[in-house]
mmCIF file of C-alpha atoms in Angstrom:
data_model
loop_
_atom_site.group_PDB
_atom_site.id
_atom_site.type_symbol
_atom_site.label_atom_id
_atom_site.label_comp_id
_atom_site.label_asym_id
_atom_site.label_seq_id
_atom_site.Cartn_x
_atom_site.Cartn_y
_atom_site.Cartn_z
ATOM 1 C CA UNK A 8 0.000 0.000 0.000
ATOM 2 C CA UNK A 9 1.476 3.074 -0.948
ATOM 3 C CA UNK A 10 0.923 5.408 1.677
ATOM 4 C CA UNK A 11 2.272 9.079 0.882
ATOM 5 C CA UNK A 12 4.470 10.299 -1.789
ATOM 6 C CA UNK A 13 6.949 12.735 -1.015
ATOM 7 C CA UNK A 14 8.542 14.613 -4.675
ATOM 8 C CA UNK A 15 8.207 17.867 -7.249
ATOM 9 C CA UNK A 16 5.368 18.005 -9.148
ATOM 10 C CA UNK A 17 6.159 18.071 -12.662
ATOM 11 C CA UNK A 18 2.705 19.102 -13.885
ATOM 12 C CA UNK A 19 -0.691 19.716 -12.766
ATOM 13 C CA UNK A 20 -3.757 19.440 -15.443
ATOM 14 C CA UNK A 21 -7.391 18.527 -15.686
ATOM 15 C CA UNK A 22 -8.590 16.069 -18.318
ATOM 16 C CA UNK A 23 -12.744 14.936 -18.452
ATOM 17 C CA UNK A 24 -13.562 17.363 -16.134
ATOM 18 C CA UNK A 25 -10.799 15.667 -13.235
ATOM 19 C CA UNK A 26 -7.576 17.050 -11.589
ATOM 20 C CA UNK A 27 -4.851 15.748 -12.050
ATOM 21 C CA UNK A 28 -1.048 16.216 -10.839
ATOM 22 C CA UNK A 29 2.503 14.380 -11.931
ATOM 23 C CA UNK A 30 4.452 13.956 -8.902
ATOM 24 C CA UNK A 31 8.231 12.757 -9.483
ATOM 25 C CA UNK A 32 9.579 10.806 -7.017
ATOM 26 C CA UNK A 33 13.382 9.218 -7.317
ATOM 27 C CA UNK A 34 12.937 9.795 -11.306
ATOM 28 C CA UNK A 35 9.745 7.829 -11.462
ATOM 29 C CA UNK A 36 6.476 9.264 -12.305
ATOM 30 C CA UNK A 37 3.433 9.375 -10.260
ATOM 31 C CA UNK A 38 -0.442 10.366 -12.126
ATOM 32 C CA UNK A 39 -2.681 11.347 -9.203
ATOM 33 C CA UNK A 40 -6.040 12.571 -9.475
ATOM 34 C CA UNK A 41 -6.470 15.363 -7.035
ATOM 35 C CA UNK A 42 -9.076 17.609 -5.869
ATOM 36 C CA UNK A 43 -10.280 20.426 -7.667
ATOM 37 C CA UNK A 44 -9.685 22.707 -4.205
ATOM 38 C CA UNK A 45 -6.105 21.451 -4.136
ATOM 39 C CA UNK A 46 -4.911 21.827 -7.958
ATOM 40 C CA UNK A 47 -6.365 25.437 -7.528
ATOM 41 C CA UNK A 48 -4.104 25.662 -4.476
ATOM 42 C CA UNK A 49 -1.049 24.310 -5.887
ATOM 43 C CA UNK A 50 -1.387 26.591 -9.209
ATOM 44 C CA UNK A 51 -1.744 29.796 -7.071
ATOM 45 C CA UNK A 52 1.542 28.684 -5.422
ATOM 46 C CA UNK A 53 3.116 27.650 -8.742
ATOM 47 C CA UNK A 54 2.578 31.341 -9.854
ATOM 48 C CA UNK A 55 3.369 33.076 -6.532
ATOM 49 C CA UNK A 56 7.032 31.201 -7.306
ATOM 50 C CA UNK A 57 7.252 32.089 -10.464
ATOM 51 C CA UNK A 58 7.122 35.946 -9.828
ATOM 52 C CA UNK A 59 9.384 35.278 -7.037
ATOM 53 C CA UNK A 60 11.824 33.534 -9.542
ATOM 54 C CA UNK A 61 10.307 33.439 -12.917
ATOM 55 C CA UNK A 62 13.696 31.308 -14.249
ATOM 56 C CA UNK A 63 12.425 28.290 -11.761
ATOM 57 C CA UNK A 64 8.950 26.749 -11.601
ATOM 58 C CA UNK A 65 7.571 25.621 -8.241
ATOM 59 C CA UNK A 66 8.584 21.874 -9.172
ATOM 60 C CA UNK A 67 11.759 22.122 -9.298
ATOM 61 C CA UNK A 68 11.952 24.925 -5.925
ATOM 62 C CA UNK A 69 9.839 22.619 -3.753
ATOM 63 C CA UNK A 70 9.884 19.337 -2.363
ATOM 64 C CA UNK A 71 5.550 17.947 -1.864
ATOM 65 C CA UNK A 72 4.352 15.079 0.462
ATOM 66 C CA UNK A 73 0.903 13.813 -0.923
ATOM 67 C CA UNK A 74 -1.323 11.662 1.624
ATOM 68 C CA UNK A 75 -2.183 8.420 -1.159
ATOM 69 C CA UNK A 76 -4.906 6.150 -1.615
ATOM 70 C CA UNK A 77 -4.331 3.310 -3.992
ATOM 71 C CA UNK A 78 -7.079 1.696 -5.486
ATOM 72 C CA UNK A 79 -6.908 -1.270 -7.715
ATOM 73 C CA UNK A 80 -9.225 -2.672 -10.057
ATOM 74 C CA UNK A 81 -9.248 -5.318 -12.433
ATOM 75 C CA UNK A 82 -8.581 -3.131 -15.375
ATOM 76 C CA UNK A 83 -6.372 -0.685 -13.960
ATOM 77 C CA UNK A 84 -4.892 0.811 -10.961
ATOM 78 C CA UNK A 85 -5.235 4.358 -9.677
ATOM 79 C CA UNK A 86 -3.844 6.932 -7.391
ATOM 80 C CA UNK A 87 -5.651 9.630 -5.483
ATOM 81 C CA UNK A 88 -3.943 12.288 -3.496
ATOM 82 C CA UNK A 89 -4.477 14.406 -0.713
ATOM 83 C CA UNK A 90 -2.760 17.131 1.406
ATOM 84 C CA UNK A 91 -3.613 16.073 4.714
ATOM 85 C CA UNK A 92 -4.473 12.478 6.473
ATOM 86 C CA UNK A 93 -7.946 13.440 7.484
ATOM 87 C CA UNK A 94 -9.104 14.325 3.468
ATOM 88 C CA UNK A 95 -7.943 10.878 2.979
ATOM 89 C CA UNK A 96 -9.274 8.889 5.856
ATOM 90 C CA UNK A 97 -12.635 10.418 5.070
ATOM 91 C CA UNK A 98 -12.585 9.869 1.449
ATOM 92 C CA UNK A 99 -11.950 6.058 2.177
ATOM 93 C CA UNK A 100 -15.153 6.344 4.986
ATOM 94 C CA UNK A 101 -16.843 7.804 2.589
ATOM 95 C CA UNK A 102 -16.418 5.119 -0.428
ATOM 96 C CA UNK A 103 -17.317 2.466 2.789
ATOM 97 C CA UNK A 104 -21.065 3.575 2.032
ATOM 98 C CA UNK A 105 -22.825 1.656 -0.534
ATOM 99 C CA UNK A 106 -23.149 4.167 -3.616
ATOM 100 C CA UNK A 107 -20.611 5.340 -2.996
ATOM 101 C CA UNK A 108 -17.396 5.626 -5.694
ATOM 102 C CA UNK A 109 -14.228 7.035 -5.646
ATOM 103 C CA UNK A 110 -15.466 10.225 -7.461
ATOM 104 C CA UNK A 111 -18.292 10.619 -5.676
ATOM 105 C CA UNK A 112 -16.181 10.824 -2.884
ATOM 106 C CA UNK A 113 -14.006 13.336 -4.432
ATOM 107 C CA UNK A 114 -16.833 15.420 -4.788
ATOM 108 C CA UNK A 115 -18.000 15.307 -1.449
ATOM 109 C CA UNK A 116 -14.787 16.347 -0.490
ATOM 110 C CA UNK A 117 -14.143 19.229 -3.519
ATOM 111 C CA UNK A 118 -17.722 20.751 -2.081
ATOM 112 C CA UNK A 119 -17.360 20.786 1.273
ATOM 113 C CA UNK A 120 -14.008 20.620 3.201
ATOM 114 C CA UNK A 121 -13.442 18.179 6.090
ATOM 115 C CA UNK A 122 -14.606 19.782 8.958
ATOM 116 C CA UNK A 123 -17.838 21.321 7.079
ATOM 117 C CA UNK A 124 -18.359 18.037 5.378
ATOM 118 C CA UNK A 125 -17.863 15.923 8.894
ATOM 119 C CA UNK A 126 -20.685 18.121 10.534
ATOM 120 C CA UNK A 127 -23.254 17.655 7.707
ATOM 121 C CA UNK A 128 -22.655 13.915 7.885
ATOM 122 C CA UNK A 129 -22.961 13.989 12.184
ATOM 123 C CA UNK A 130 -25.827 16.510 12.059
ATOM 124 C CA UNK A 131 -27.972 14.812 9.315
ATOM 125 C CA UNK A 132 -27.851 18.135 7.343
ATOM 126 C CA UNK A 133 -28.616 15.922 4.311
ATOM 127 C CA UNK A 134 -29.543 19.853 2.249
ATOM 128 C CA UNK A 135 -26.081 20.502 2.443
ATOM 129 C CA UNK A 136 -24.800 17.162 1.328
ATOM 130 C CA UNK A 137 -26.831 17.406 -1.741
ATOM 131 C CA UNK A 138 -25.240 20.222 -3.318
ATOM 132 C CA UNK A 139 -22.246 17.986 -3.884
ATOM 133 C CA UNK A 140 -22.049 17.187 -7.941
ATOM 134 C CA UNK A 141 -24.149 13.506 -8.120
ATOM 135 C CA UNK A 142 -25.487 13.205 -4.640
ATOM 136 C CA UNK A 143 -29.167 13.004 -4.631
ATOM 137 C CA UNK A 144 -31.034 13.573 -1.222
ATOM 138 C CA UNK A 145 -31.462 9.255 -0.896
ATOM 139 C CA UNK A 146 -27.079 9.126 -0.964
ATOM 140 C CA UNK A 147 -27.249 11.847 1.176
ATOM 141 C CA UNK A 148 -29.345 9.738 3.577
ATOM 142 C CA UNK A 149 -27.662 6.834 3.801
ATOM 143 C CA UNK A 150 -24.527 8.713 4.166
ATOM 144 C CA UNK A 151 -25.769 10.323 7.659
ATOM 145 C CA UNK A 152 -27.045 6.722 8.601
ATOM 146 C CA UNK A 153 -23.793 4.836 7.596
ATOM 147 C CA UNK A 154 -21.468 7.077 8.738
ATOM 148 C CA UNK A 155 -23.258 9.010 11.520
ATOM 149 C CA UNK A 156 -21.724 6.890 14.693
ATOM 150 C CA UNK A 157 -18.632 6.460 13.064
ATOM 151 C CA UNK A 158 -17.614 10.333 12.559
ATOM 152 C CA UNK A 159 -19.068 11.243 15.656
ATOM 153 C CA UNK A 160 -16.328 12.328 18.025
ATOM 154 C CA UNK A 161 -14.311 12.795 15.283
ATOM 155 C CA UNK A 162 -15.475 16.264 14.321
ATOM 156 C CA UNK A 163 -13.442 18.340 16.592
ATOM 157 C CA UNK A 164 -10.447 16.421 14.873
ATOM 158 C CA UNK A 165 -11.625 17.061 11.540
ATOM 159 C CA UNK A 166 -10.654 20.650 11.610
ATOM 160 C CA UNK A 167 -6.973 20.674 12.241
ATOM 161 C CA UNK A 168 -4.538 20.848 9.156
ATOM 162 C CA UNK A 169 -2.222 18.512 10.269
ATOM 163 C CA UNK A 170 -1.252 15.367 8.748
ATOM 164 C CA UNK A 171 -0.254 13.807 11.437
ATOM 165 C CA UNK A 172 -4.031 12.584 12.900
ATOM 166 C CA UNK A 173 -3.839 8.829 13.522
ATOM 167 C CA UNK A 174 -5.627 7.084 10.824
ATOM 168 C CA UNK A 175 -8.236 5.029 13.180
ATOM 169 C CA UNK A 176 -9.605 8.400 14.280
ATOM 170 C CA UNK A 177 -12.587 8.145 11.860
ATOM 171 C CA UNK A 178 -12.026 4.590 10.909
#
């Protein structure tokens, strides 16, 4: 199981509507879909850099850690990535629920951020899990009454931006 990922990106791009980044680590290439929240991120950075020193992009200044989730499937094998634990733990609770897929999960987590999306979940606030791109209000339900109990004293973790949350926290 590969874990994290710690490299330069090489290239960040969208293609059908997904993010994607190119993460080089020890010359060999990484393709990891991202979040849409998290490519913006990364580009505003990659500019920021570039007026700093426009001679050097951002991937070859800076050394990135992405939080991976590995999924393999008969036909192929994929690579999602995250900039904190908690985005990932939650994305794998979240494909747990029957219904549930890896990009539905994605956008769950591209419309609301952790700690917002955590309290919907806990709170039953199925209105606000339903603005998420392909969650109708029956998902949203049975996303409140799979993963109610589980996230529930996790929320007050949910919220902090480090990486280093133990993984059982929402597990």
């Amino acid at each position: 199981m590969l874990t994290s990922l710690k490299g330069t990106i090489t290239r960040i791009y969208t293609q059908q509507n997904r993010f994607y980044l190119d993460l080089e680590v020890a010359g060999v290439g990484y393709e990891i879909q991202i979040l849409s929240r998290w490519a913006q991120e990364l580009e505003t950075q990659t500019l920021e850099a570039q007026e700093v020193s426009p001679d050097q992009s951002l991937a070859s200044q800076r050394i990135y850690r992405v939080i991976t989730h590995l999924q393999v499937r008969e036909d192929q094998w994929l690579l999602f990535g995250f900039a904190t634990i908690p985005e990932r733990d939650l994305f794998r609770s979240l494909m747990g629920v029957s219904g549930i897929g890896a990009q539905s999960a994605l956008a769950l987590l591209d419309a609301l951020d952790v700690p917002l999306l955590v309290e919907a979940i806990v709170t039953e606030n199925t209105r606000i899990l339903s603005k998420a791109p392909g969650i109708g209000k029956k998902t949203a339900e049975r996303l409140t009454l799979e993963l109610k109990t589980k996230l529930k004293g996790w929320e007050t973790l949910a919220g902090a931006r480090s990486t280093s949350l133990p993984s059982q926290a929402i597990l």
